[in-house]
Coordinates of C-alpha atoms in Angstrom, one line a residue:
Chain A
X1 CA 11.5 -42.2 5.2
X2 CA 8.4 -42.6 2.9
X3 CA 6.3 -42.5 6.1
X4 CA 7.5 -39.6 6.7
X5 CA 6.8 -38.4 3.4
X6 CA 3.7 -38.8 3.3
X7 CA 2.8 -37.5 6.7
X8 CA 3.8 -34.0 5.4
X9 CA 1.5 -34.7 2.5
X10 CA -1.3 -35.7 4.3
X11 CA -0.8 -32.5 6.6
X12 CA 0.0 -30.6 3.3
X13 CA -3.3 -31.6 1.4
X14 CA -5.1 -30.0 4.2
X15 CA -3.0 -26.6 4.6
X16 CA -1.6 -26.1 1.3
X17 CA -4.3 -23.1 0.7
X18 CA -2.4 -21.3 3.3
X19 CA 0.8 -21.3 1.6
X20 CA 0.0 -20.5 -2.2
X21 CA -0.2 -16.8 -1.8
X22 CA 3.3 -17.3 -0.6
X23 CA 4.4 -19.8 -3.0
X24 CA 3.2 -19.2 -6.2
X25 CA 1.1 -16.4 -6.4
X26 CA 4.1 -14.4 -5.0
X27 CA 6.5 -15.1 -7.7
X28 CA 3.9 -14.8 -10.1
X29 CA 3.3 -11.5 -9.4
X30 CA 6.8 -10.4 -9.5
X31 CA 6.8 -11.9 -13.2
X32 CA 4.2 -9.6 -14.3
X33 CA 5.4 -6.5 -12.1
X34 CA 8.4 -6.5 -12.9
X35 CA 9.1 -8.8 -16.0
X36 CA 6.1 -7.4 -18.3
X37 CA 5.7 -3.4 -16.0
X38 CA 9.6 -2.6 -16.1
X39 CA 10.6 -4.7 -19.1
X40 CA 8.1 -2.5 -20.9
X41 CA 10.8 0.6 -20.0
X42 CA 13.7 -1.8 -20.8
X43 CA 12.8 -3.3 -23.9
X44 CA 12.1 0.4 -25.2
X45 CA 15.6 1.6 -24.2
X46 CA 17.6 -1.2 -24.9
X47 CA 16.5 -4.4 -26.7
X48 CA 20.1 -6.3 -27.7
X49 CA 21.6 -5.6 -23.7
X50 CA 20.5 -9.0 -22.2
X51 CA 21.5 -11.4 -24.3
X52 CA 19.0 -10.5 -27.1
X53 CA 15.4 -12.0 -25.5
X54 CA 12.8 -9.3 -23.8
X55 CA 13.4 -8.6 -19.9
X56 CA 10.7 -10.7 -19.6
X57 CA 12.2 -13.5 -20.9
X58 CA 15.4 -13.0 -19.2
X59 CA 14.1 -12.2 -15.9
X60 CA 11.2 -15.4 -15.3
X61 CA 13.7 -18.2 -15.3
X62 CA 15.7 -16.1 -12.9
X63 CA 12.5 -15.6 -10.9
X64 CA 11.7 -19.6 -11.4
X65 CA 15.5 -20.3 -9.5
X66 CA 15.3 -17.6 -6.8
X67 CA 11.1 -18.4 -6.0
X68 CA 12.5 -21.9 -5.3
X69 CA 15.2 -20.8 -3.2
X70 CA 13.0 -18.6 -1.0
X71 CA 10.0 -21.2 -0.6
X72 CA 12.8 -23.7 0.3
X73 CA 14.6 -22.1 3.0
X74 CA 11.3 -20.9 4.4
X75 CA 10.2 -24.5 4.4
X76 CA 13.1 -26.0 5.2
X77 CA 14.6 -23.1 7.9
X78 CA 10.7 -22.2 9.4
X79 CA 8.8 -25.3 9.3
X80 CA 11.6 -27.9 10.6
X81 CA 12.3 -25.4 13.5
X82 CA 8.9 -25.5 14.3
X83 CA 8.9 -29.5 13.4
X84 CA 11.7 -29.6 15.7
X85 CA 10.3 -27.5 18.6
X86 CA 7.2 -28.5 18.9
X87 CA 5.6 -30.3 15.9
X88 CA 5.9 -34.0 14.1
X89 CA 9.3 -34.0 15.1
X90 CA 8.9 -34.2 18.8
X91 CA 6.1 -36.9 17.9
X92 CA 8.2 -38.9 16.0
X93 CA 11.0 -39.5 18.4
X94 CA 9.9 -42.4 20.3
X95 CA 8.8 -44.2 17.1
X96 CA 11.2 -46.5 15.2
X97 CA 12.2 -43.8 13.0
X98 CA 16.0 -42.6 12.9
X99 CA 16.2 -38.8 12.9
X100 CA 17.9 -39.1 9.9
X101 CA 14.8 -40.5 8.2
X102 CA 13.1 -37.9 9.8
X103 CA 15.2 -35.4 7.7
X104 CA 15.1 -37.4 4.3
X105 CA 11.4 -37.7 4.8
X106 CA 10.6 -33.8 5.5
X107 CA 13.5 -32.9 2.4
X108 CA 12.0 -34.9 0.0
X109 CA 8.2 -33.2 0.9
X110 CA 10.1 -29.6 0.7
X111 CA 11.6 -31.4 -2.7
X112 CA 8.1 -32.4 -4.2
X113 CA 6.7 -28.7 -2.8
X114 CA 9.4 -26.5 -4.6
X115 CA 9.0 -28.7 -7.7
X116 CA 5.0 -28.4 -7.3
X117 CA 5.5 -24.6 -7.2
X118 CA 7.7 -24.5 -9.9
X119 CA 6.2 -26.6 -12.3
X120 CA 3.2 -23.8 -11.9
X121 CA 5.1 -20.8 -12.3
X122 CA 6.9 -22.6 -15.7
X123 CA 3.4 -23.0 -17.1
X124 CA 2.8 -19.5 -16.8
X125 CA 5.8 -18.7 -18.6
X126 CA 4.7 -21.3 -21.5
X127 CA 1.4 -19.7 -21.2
X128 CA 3.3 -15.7 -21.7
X129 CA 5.3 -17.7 -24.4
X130 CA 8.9 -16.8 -22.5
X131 CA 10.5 -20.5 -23.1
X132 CA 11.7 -22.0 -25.8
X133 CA 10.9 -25.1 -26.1
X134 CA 11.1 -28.6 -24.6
X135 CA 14.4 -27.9 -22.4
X136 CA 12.5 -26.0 -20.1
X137 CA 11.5 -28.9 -18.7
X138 CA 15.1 -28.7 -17.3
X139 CA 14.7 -25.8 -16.0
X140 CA 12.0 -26.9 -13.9
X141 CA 14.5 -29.8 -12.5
X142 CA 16.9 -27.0 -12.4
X143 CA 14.6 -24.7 -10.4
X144 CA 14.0 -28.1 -8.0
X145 CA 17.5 -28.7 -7.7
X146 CA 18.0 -25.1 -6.5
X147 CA 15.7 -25.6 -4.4
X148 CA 17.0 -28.5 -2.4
X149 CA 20.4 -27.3 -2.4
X150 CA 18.8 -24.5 -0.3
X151 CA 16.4 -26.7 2.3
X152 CA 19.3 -29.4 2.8
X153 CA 21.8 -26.7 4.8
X154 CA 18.9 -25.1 5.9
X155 CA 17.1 -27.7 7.5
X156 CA 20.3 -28.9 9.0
X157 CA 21.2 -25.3 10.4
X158 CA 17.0 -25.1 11.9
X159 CA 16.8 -28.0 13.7
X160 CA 18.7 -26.7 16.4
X161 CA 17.2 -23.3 16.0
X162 CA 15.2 -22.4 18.9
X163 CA 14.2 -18.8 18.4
X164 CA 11.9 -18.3 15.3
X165 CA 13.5 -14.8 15.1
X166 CA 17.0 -16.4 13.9
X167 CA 15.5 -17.7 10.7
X168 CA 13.8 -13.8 9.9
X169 CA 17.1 -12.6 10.3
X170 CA 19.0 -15.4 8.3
X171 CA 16.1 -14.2 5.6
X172 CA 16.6 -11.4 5.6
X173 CA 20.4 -10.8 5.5
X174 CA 21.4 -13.9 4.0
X175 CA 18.3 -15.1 1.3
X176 CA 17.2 -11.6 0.1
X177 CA 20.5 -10.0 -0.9
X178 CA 21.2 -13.1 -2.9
X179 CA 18.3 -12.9 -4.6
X180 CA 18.6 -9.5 -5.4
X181 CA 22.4 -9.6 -6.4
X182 CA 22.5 -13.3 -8.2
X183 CA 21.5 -12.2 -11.5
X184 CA 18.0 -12.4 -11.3
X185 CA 17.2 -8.9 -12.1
X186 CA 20.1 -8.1 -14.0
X187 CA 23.0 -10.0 -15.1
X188 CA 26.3 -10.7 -13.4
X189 CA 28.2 -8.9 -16.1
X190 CA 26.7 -5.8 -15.5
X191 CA 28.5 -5.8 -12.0
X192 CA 32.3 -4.1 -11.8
X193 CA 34.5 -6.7 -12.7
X194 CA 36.3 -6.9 -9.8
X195 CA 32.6 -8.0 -8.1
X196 CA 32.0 -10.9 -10.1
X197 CA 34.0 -13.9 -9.0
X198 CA 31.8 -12.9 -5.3
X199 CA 29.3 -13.4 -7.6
X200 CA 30.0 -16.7 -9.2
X201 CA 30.4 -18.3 -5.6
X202 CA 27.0 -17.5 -4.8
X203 CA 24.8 -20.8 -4.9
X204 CA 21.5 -18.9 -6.1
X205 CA 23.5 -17.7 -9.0
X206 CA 24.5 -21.0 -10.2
X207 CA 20.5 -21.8 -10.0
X208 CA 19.8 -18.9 -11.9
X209 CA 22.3 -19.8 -15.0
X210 CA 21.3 -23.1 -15.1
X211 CA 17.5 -22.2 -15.0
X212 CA 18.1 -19.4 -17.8
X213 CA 20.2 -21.2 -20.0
X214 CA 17.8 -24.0 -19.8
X215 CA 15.2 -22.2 -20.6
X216 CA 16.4 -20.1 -23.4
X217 CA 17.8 -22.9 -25.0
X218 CA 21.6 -21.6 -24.5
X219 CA 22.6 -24.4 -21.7
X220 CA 26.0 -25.9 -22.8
X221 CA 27.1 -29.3 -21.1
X222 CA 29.7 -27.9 -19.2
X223 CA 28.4 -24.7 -17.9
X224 CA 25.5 -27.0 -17.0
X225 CA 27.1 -29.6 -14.8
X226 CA 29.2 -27.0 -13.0
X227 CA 26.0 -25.8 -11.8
X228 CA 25.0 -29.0 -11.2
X229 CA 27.5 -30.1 -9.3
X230 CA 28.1 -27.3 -6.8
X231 CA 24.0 -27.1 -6.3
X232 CA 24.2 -31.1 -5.6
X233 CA 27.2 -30.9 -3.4
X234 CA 25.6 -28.2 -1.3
X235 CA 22.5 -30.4 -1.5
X236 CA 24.1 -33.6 0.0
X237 CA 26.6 -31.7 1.7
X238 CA 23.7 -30.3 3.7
X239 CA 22.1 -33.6 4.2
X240 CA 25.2 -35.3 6.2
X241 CA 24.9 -32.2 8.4
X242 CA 21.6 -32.7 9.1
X243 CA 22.0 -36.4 9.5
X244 CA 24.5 -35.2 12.9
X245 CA 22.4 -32.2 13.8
X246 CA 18.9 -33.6 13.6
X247 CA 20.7 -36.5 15.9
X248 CA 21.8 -34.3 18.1
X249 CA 18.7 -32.2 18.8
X250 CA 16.3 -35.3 19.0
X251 CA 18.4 -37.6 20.7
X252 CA 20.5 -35.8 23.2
Chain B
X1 CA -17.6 8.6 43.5
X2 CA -17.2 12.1 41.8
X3 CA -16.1 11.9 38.3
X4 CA -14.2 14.6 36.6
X5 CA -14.9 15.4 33.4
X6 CA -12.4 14.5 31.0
X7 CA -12.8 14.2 27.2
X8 CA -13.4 10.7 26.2
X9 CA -9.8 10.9 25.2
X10 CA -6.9 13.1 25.5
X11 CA -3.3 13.1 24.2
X12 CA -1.6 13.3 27.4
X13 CA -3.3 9.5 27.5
X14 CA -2.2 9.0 24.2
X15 CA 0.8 9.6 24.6
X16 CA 1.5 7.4 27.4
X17 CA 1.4 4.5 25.0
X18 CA 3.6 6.0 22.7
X19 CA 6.3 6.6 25.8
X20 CA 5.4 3.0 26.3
X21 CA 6.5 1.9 22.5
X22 CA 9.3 4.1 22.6
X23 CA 11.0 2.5 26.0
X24 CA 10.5 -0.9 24.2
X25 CA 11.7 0.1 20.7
X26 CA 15.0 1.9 22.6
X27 CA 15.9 -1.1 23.9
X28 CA 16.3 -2.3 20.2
X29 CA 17.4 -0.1 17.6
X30 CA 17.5 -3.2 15.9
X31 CA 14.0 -3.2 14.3
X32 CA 13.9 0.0 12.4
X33 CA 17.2 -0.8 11.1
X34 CA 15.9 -3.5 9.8
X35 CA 13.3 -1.9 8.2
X36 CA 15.8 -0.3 5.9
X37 CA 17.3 -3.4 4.6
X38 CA 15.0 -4.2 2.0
X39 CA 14.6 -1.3 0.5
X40 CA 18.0 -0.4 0.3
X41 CA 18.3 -3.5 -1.7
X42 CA 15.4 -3.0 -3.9
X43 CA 17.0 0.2 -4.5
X44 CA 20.1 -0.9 -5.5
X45 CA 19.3 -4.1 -7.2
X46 CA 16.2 -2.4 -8.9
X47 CA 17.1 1.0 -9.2
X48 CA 20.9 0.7 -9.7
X49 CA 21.2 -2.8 -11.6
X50 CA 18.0 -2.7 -13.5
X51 CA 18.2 0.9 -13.9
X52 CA 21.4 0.8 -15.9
X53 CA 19.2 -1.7 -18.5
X54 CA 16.3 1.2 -18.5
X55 CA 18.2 4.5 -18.7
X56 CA 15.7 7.2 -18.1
X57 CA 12.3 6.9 -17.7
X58 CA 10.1 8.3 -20.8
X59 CA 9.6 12.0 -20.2
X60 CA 11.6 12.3 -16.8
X61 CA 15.3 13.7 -17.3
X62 CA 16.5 11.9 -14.2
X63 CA 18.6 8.3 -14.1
X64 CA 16.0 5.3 -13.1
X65 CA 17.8 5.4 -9.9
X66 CA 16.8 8.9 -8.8
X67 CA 13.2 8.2 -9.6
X68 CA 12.7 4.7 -7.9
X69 CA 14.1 6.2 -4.7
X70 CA 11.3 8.3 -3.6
X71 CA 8.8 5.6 -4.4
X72 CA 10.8 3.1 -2.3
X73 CA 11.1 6.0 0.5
X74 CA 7.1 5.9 0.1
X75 CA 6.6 2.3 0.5
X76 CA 9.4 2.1 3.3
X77 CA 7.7 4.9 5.7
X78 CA 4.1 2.7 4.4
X79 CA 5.8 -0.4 5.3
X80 CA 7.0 0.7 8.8
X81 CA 3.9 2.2 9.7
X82 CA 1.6 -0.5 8.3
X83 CA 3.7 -2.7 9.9
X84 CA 3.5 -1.8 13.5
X85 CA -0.2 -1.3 13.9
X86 CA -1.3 -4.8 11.8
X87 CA 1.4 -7.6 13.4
X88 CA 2.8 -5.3 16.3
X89 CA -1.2 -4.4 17.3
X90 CA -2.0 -8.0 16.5
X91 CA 0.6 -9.4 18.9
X92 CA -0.1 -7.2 21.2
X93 CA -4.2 -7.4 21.2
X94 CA -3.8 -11.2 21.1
X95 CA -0.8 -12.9 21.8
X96 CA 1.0 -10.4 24.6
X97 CA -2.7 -9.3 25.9
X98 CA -0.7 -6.1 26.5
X99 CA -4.5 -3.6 26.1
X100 CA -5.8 -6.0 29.0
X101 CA -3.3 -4.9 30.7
X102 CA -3.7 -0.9 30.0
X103 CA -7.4 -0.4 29.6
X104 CA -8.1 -1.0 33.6
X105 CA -5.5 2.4 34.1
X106 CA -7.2 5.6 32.7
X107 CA -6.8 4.9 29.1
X108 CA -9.7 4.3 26.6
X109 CA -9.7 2.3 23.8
X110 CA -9.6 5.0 21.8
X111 CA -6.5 6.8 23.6
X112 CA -4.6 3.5 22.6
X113 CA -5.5 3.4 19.3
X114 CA -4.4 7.4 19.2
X115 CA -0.9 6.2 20.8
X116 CA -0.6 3.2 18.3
X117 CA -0.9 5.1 15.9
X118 CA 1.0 8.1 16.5
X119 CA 4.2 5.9 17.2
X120 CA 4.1 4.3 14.4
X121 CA 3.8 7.3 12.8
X122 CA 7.3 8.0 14.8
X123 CA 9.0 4.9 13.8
X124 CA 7.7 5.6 10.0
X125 CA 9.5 9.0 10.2
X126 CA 12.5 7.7 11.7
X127 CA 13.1 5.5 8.7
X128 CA 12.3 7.9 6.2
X129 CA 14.8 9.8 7.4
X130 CA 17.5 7.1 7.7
X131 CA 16.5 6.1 4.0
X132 CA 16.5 10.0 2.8
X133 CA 19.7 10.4 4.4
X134 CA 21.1 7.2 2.2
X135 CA 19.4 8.9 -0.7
X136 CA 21.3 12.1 -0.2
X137 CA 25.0 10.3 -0.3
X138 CA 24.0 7.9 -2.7
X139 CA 23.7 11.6 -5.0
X140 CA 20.0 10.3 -5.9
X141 CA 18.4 13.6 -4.5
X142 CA 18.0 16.0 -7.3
X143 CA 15.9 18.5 -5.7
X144 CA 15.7 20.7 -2.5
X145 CA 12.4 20.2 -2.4
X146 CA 13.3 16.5 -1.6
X147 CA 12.5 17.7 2.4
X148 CA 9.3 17.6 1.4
X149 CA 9.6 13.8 1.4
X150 CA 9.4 14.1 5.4
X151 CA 5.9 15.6 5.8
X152 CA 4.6 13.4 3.0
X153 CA 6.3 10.4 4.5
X154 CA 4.3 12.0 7.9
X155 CA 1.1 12.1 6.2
X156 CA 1.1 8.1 4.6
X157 CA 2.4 7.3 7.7
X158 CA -0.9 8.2 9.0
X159 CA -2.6 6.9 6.6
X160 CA -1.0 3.1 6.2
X161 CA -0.9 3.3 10.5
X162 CA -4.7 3.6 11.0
X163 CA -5.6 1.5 7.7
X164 CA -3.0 -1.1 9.4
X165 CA -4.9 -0.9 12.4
X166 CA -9.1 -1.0 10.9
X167 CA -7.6 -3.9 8.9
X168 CA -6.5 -5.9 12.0
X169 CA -10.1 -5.7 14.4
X170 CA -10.9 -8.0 11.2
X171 CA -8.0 -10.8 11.5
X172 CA -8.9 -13.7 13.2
X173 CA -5.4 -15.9 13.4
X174 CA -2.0 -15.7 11.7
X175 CA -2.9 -17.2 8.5
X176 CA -5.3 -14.6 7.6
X177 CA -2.1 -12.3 7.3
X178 CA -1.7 -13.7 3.9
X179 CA -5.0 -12.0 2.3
X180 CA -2.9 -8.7 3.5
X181 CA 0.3 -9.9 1.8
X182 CA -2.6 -10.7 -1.3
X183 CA -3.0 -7.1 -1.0
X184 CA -0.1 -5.3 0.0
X185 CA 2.3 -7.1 -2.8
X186 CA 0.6 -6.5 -5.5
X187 CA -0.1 -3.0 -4.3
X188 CA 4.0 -2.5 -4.2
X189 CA 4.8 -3.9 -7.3
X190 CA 1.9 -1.8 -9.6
X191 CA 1.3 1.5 -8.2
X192 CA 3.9 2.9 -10.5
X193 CA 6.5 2.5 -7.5
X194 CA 9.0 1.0 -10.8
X195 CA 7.2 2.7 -13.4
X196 CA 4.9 5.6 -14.8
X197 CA 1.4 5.1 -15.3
X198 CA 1.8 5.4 -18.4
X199 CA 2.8 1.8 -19.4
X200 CA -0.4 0.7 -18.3
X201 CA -3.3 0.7 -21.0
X202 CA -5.7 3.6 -20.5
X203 CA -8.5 1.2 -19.3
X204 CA -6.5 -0.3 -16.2
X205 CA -5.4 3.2 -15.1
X206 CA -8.3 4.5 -12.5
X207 CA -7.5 1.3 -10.8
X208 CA -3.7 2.2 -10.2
X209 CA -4.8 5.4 -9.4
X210 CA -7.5 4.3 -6.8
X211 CA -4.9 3.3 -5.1
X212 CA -3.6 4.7 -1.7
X213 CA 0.1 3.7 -2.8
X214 CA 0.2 5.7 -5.9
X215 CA -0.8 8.4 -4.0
X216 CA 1.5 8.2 -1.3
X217 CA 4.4 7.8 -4.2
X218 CA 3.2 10.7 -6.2
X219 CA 3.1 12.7 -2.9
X220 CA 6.8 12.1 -2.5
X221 CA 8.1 11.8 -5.9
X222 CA 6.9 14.6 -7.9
X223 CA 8.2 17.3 -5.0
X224 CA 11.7 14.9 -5.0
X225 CA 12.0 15.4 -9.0
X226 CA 11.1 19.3 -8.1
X227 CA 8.0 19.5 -9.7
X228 CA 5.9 21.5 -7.0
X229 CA 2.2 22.3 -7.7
X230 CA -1.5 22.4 -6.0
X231 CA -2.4 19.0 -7.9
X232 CA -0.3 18.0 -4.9
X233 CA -3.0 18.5 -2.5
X234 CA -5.2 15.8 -4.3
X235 CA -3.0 13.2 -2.7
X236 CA -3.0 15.2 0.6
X237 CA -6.7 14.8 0.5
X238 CA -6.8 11.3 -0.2
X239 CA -4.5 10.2 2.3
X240 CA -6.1 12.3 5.2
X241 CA -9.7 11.1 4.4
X242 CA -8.3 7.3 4.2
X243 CA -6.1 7.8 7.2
X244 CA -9.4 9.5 9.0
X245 CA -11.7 7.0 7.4
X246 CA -9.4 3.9 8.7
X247 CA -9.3 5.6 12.4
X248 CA -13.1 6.0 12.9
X249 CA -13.5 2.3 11.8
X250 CA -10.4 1.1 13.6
X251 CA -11.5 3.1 17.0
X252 CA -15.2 1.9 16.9
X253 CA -14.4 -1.9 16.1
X254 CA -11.7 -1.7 18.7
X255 CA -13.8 -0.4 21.2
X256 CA -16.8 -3.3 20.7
X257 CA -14.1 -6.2 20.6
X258 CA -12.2 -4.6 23.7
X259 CA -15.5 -3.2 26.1
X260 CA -17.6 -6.4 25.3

């Protein structure tokens, strides 16, 4: 599994260039465009709504959560389906390694990625002063956990993908409505109440509370390891997918 | 062998490629309704969700909703248009080597950079409608003047199609996609398509405004909010110079790479 490992990060210190416009630069953007542009307009109309912190401070841990979702599932959807079709994967198969090391190896890579691009957008927002103190650092395993909770069903789902198109359309259907409606731009509560419990099923949201309240210093111990616990069980629950698919597709 | 004389290109040629396009995209309606996914959600999770945090926008009596829907209208027909001619014409040039295929028939270079083009252009207009026509029962339109929104939607069509397409003679592989995204993201999120110009400080304005997006959203927006008047025609000018600007560049690199 560690061989594995470190084959994506030998092939990652060579490419990562290629992805940081994606990774980071993309959420970073959105911070300033639309934390620091349009919080400018909220802030003016109505400071006490969210929860008494600026949009700006409100919005970046949601950012941090859903950033790690998308670069996970594009990671873990895209780049094991191309793994799998015709990459490391196919490579791979006559060595000793079991396909389920194969898919420990490549999460824990997507694992050490997300929390790479995380920890980066989390200094920013220490650098805008939106966190208050040290228990950000949760937020950042937070925003990692999110992540993997993410690439596990999603690298178990793309193994067996064969068109490339699929994963667009899982994207686009599946991935960007969450991150619009999981209370990243505006809270759950602003919904219609008979919305919300939809809303409090949806894994990115979970990620999202647990970043914010993390990072504003509001976490409580329950609320947090409910969050936990559903982002973990999707985590491993994907992983004993994979473990069958990734067997299935490699050795048929 | 006699040779007629024929212009170096005509539209009948043109168009040839654009009935082309328009067998393949039949086929699929899927692609354009795609194209309206995202910004319907942007527009709901933006301009409804966020919207309800903002109110109204400092010296415009509308709700936030009403004025981020023509700017996402504006980015949705740039976005369709830009689209087609940067990865559609990429694919085509390099991957499908569809032009191969076409330039030993009568068309020139130019005639297929015309047709590209001018589809797009189609497809661009198709959405905007779709998307105006969400706008209408979603009660965001405010204005009669809001069918203005289809000519303008016309003209950055034109614009973001032949900018889409000078932009791709440059590309060399897939990765260099990004340094569009580098360009086309931030372009989205800042050229007042969430907010006035007037939360930026006065020195960063000019940038904003050099902008081909803010233009294209102050083309659409300010006849959508019904405010009607001949500063209008600086965006009209803008767009037509960068569309015409982007088409002389796009033809003449075309042709070199294509007639080596």
């Amino acid at each position: 599994m560690l061989r594995v490992f470190r084959y994506w990060v030998t092939r990652y210190r060579r490419t990562w260039r290629g992805s940081i416009v994606i990774n980071v630069l993309n959420p970073l953007l959105f911070l300033i465009g639309i934390g620091a542009g349009l919080g400018a307009l909220v802030d003016d109309n109505a400071p006490a709504q969210i929860a008494g912190v600026s949009y700006a401070a409100f919005f970046a841990p949601g950012m941090l959560a859903a950033a790690a979702m998308q670069n996970a599932f594009l990671e873990g959807a895209a780049g094991v389906a191309r793994a799998a079709g015709f990459g490391a994967y196919r490579s791979a198969t006559p060595t000793p390694l079991r396909p389920e090391q194969l898919a420990a190896g490549h999460l824990l890579f997507i694992t050490f990625r997300v929390l790479i691009a995380s920890g980066a957008f989390i200094v920013v927002m220490a650098a805008f002063g939106l966190i208050r103190g040290w228990w950000a650092l949760g937020a950042l395993l937070g925003a990692t956990l999110t992540g993997v909770a993410f690439a596990a069903p999603a690298a178990a789902w793309a193994v067996g993908v064969r068109k490339l198109r699929q994963i667009d359309t899982v994207f686009r259907f599946v991935i960007m409505p969450l991150y619009m409606f999981s209370g990243t731009f505006f809270a759950v509560s602003q919904l219609p109440e008979w919305i919300r419990p939809v809303s409090y099923l949806l894994p990115l949201w979970h990620g999202v509370e647990l970043c914010r309240t993390l990072s504003l210093g509001t976490a409580t111990i329950s609320g947090s390891s409910v969050h936990i616990a559903y982002l973990l069980a999707l985590a491993i629950g994907g992983f004993l997918v994979a473990r069958v698919t990734y067997r299935r597709r490699l050795h048929p | 062998m006699t040779t007629v004389a024929v212009p170096a290109w005509t539209r009948r040629r043109a168009l040839a490629l654009v009935e082309r396009n328009v067998m393949i995209y039949r086929r699929s309606v899927t692609p354009l309704l795609n194209a309206l996914v995202e910004p319907i959600l942007y527009l709901l999770s933006i301009g409804v969700g966020v919207g309800m945090l903002v109110g109204t926008v400092p010296g415009v009596d509308v709700p936030y909703a009403a004025y981020v829907a023509p700017a996402i209208l504006a980015t949705t027909a740039m976005n369709t248009a830009f689209n087609q001619t940067s990865f559609g014409v990429f694919i085509r040039m390099r991957v499908e080597k569809t032009y191969e295929a076409i330039l030993p028939t009568p068309l020139s270079v130019t005639d297929i950079a015309v047709g590209e083009v001018t589809s797009a252009m189609i497809n661009a207009l198709l959405t905007s409608i779709g998307f105006l026509t969400l706008m209408a029962v979603g009660g965001l339109v405010t204005s009669a003047w809001v069918l203005l929104a289809l000519p303008a939607s016309v003209l950055i069509s034109y614009a973001f199609a032949a900018g889409g397409l000078a932009v791709t003679t440059y590309l060399r592989d897939f990765p260099d996609f990004q340094y569009i995204q580098l360009f086309m993201l931030p372009m989205y999120l800042f050229a007042t398509t969430f907010y006035p110009l007037s939360v930026y400080p006065e020195a960063v304005r000019p940038l904003i405004q050099a902008l081909p997006l803010y233009h294209s959203i102050e083309l659409v927006r300010e006849p959508t909010l019904g405010h009607l008047g001949w500063d209008l025609l600086i965006p009209v000018a803008y767009l037509l110079a960068f569309g015409s600007i982007a088409m002389y560049v796009a033809t003449r690199r075309m042709t070199r790479a294509m007639l080596r």
